[in-house]
mmCIF file of C-alpha atoms in Angstrom:
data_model
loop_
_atom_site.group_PDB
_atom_site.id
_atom_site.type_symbol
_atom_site.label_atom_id
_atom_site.label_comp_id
_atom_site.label_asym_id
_atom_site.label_seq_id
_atom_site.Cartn_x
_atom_site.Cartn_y
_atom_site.Cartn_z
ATOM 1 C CA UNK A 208 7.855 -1.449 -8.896
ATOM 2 C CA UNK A 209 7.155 -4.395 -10.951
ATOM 3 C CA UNK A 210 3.765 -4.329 -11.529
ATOM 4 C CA UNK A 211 1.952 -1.384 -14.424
ATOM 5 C CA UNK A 212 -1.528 -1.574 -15.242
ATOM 6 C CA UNK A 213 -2.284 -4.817 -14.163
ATOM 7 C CA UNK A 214 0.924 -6.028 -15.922
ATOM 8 C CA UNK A 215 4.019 -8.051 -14.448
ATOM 9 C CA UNK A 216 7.432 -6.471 -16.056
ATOM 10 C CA UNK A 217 9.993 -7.721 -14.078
ATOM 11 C CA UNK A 218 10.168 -10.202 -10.799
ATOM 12 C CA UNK A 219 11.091 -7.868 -7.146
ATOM 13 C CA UNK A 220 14.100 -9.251 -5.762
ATOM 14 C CA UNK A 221 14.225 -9.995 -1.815
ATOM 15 C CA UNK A 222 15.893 -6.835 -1.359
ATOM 16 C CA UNK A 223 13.953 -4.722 1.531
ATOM 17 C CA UNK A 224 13.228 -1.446 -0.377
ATOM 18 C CA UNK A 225 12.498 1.751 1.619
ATOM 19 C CA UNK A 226 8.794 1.842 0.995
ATOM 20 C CA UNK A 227 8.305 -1.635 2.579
ATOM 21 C CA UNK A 228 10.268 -0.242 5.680
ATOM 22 C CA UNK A 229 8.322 2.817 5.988
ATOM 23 C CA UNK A 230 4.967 0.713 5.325
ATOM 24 C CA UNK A 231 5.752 -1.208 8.042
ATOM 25 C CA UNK A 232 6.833 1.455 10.744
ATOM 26 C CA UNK A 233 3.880 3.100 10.053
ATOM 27 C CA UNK A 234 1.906 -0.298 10.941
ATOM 28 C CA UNK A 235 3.989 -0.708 14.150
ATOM 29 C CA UNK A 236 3.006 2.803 15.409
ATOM 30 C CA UNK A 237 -0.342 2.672 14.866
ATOM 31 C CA UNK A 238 -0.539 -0.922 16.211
ATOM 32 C CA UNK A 239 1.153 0.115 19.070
ATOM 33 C CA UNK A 240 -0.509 3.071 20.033
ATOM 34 C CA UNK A 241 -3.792 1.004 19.558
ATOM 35 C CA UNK A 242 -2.955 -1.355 22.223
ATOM 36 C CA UNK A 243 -1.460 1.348 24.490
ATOM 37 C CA UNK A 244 -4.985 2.705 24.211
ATOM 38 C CA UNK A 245 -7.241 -0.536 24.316
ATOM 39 C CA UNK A 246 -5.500 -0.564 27.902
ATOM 40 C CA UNK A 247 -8.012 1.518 29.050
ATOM 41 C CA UNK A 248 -10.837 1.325 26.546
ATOM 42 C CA UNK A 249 -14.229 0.145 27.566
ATOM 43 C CA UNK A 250 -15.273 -3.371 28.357
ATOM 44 C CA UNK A 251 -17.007 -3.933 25.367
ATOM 45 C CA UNK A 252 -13.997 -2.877 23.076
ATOM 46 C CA UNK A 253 -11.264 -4.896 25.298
ATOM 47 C CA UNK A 254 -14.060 -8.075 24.762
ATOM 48 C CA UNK A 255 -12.556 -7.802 20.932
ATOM 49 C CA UNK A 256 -9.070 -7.058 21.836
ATOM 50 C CA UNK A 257 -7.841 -10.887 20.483
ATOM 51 C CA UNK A 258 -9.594 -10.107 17.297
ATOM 52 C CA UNK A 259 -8.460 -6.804 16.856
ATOM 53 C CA UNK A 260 -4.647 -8.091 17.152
ATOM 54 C CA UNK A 261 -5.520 -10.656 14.540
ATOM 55 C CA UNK A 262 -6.637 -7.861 12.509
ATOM 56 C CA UNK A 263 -3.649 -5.954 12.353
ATOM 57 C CA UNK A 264 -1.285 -8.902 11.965
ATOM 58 C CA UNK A 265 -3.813 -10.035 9.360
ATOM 59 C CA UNK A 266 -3.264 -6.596 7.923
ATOM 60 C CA UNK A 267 0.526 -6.542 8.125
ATOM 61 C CA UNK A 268 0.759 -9.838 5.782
ATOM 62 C CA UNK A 269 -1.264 -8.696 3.377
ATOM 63 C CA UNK A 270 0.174 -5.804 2.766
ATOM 64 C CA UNK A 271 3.662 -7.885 2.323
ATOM 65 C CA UNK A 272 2.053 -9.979 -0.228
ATOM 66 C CA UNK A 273 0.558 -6.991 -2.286
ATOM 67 C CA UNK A 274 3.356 -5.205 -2.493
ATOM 68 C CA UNK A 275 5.835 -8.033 -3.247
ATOM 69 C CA UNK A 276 5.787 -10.967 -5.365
ATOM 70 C CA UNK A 277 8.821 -12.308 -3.417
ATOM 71 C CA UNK A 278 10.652 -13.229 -6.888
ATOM 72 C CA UNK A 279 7.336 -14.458 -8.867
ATOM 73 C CA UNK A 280 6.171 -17.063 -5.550
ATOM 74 C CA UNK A 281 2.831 -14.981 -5.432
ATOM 75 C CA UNK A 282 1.101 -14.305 -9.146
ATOM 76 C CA UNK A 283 -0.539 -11.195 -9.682
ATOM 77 C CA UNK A 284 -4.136 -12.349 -8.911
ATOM 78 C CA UNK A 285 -2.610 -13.831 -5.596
ATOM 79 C CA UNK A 286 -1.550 -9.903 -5.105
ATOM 80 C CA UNK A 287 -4.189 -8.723 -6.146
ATOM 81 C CA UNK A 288 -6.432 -10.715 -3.301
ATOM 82 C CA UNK A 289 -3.848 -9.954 -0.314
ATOM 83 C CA UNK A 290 -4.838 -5.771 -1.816
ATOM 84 C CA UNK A 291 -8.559 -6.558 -1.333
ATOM 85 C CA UNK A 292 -8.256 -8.591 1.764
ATOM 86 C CA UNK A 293 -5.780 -5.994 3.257
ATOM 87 C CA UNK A 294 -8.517 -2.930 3.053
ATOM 88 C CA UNK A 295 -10.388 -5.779 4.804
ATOM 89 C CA UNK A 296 -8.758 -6.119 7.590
ATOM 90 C CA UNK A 297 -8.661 -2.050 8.133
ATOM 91 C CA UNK A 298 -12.404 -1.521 7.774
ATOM 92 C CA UNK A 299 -12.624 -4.322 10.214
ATOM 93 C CA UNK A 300 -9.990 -2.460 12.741
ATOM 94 C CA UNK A 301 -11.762 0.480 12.517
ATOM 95 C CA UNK A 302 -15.405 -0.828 13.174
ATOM 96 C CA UNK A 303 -13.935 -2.846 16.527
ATOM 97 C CA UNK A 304 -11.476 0.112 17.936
ATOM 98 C CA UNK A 305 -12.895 4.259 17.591
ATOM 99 C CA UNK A 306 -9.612 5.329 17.081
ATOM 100 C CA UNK A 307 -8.947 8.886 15.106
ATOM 101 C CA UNK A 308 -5.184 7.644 13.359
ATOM 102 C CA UNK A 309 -6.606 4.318 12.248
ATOM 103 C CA UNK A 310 -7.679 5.735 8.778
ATOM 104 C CA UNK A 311 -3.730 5.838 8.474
ATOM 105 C CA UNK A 312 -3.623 2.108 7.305
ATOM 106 C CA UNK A 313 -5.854 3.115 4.354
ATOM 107 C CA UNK A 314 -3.500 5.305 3.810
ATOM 108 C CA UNK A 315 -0.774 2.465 3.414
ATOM 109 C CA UNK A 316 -3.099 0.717 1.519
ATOM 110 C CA UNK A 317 -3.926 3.727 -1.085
ATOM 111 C CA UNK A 318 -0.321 3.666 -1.538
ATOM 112 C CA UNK A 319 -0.016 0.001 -2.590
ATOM 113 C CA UNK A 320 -2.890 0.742 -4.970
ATOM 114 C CA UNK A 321 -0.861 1.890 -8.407
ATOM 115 C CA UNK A 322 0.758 -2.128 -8.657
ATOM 116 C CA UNK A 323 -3.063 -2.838 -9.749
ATOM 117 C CA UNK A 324 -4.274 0.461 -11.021
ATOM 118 C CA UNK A 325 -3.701 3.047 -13.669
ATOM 119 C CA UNK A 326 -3.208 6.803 -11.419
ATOM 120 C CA UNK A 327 -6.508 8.026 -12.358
ATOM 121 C CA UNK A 328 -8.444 4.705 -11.708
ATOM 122 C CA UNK A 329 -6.437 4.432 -7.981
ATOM 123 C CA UNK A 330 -7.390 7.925 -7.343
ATOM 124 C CA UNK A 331 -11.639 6.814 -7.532
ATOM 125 C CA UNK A 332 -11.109 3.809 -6.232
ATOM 126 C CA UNK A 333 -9.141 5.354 -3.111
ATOM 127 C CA UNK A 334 -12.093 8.521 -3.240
ATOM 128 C CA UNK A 335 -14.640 6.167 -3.102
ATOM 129 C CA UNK A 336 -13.300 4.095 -0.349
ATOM 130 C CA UNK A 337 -12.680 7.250 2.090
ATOM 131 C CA UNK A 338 -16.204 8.374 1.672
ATOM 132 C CA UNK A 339 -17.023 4.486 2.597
ATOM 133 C CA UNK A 340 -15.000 4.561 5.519
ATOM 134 C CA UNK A 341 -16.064 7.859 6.828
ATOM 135 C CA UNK A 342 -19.088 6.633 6.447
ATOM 136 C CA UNK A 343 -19.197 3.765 7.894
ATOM 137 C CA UNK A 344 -17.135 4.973 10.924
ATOM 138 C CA UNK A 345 -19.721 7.895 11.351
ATOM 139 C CA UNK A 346 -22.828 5.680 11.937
ATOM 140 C CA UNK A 347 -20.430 2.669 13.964
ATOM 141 C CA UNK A 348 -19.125 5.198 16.672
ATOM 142 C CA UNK A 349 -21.875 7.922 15.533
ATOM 143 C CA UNK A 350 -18.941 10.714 15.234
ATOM 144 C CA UNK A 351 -20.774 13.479 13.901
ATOM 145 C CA UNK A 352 -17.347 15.237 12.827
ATOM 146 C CA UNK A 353 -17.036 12.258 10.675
ATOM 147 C CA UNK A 354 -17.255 14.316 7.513
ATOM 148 C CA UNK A 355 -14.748 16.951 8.701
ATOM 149 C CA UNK A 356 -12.272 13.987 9.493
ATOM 150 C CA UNK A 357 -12.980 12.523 6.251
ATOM 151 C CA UNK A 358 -11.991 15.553 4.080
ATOM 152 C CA UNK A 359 -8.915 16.239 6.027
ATOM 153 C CA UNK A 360 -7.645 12.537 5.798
ATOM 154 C CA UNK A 361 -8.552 12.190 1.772
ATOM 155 C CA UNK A 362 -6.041 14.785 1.364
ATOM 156 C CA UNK A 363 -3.578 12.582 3.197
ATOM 157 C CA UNK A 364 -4.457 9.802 1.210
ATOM 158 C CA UNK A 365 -4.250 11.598 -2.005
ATOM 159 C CA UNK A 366 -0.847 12.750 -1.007
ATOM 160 C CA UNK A 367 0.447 9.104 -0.560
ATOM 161 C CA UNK A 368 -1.052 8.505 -4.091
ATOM 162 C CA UNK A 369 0.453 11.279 -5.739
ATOM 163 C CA UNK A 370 4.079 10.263 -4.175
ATOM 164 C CA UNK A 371 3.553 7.053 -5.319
ATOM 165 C CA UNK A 372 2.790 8.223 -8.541
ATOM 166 C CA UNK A 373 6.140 10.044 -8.880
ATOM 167 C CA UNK A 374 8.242 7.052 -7.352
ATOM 168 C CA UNK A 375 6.501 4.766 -9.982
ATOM 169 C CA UNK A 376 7.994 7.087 -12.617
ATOM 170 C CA UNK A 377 11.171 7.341 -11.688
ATOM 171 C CA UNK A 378 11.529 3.688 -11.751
ATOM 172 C CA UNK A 379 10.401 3.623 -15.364
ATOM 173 C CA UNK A 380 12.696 6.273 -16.257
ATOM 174 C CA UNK A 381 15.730 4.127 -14.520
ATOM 175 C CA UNK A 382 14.248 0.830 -16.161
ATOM 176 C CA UNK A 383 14.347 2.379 -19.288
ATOM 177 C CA UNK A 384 18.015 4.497 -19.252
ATOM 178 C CA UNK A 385 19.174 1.176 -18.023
ATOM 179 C CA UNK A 386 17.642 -1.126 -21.133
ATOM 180 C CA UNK A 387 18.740 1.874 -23.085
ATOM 181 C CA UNK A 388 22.101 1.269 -21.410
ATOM 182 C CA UNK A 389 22.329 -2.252 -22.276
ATOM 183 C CA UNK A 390 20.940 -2.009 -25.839
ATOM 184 C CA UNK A 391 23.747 0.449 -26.584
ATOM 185 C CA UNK A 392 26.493 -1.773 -25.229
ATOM 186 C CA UNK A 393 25.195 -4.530 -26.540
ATOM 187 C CA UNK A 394 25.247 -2.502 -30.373
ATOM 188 C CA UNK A 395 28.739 -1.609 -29.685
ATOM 189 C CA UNK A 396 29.829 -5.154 -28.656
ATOM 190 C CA UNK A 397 28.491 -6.261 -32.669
ATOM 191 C CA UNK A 398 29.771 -3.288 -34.101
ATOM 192 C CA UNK A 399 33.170 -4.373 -31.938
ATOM 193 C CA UNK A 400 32.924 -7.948 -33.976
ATOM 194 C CA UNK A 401 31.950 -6.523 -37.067
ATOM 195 C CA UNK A 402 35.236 -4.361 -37.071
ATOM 196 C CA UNK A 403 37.233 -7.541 -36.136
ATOM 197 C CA UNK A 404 36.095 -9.585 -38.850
ATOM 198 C CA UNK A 405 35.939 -7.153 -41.557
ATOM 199 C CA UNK A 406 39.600 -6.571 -40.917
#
């Protein structure tokens, strides 16, 4: 990750790492089970089916541009308004389609959350915003179980923080052993000259 605290360290390469792929599977399954369900949703609902497409494609781009800066093309504030405009796009998903997985691309989003936030600040922000949604989806489809939902999801969403928070530091401690890696090769290289010409 090259983003700490608000911080750029180091521009992402192109490369396709394995939390973009998984980010993006989990957006085609829900996406596609949406639509397989819309199919037979009511009238009202299928009215908003254009929108709700827009939505998740919406969705899908913005998560691409906060989680990459595609080798420095997108600055950090640029990031940092794909994040906001990304949980966006969800809360708009959810108040157009009453689906029970659709909480799922919060999830995604919570995960995102650590290239702009310290752990402990993500973890409020992403409490606060479940309660929100929750919420929100409890007086928009009036779900009574919307609380029961809510605390079984949080833990799902603190889950995907917490894994994120142990992939972020294992790519400090490989960033560092391999600075460490260099600065020791690079002493030996001098200490390499300093032989040669004090002989």
């Amino acid at each position: 990750m090259s983003i700490l605290s608000g911080t750029i360290t180091k521009p992402q390469s192109l490369k396709i790492t394995f939390q973009d792929i998984i980010g993006v599977l989990t957006w085609f399954v829900v996406f596609s089970l949406s639509m397989k369900m819309l199919e037979n949703a009511d009238r009202s609902i299928v009215a908003n089916g254009h929108f709700i497409i827009a939505s998740f494609v919406g969705y899908l781009i913005c998560f691409l541009g906060a989680s990459r800066d595609f080798n420095g093309y997108f600055s950090l504030n640029a990031q940092r308004t794909f994040f906001a405009i990304q949980l966006f796009f969800a809360f708009a998903i959810m108040c157009m389609l009453p689906l029970d997985f659709i909480p799922i691309l919060t999830i995604i989003w919570s995960a995102v959350s650590l290239k702009f936030f310290k752990p402990k600040n993500a973890a409020i922000i992403v409490t606060l915003v479940v309660i929100l949604w929750f919420f929100i989806y409890g007086i928009v489809w009036e779900q009574r179980n919307a609380m029961y939902s809510g605390l079984l999801y949080y833990t799902f969403h603190v889950f995907a923080l917490m894994m994120s928070v142990q992939t972020l530091k294992a790519e400090q401690a490989t960033a560092k052993s391999n600075a460490l890696n260099i600065e020791l090769q690079t002493t030996r290289e001098l200490l390499t000259e300093s032989s040669k010409i004090q002989e």
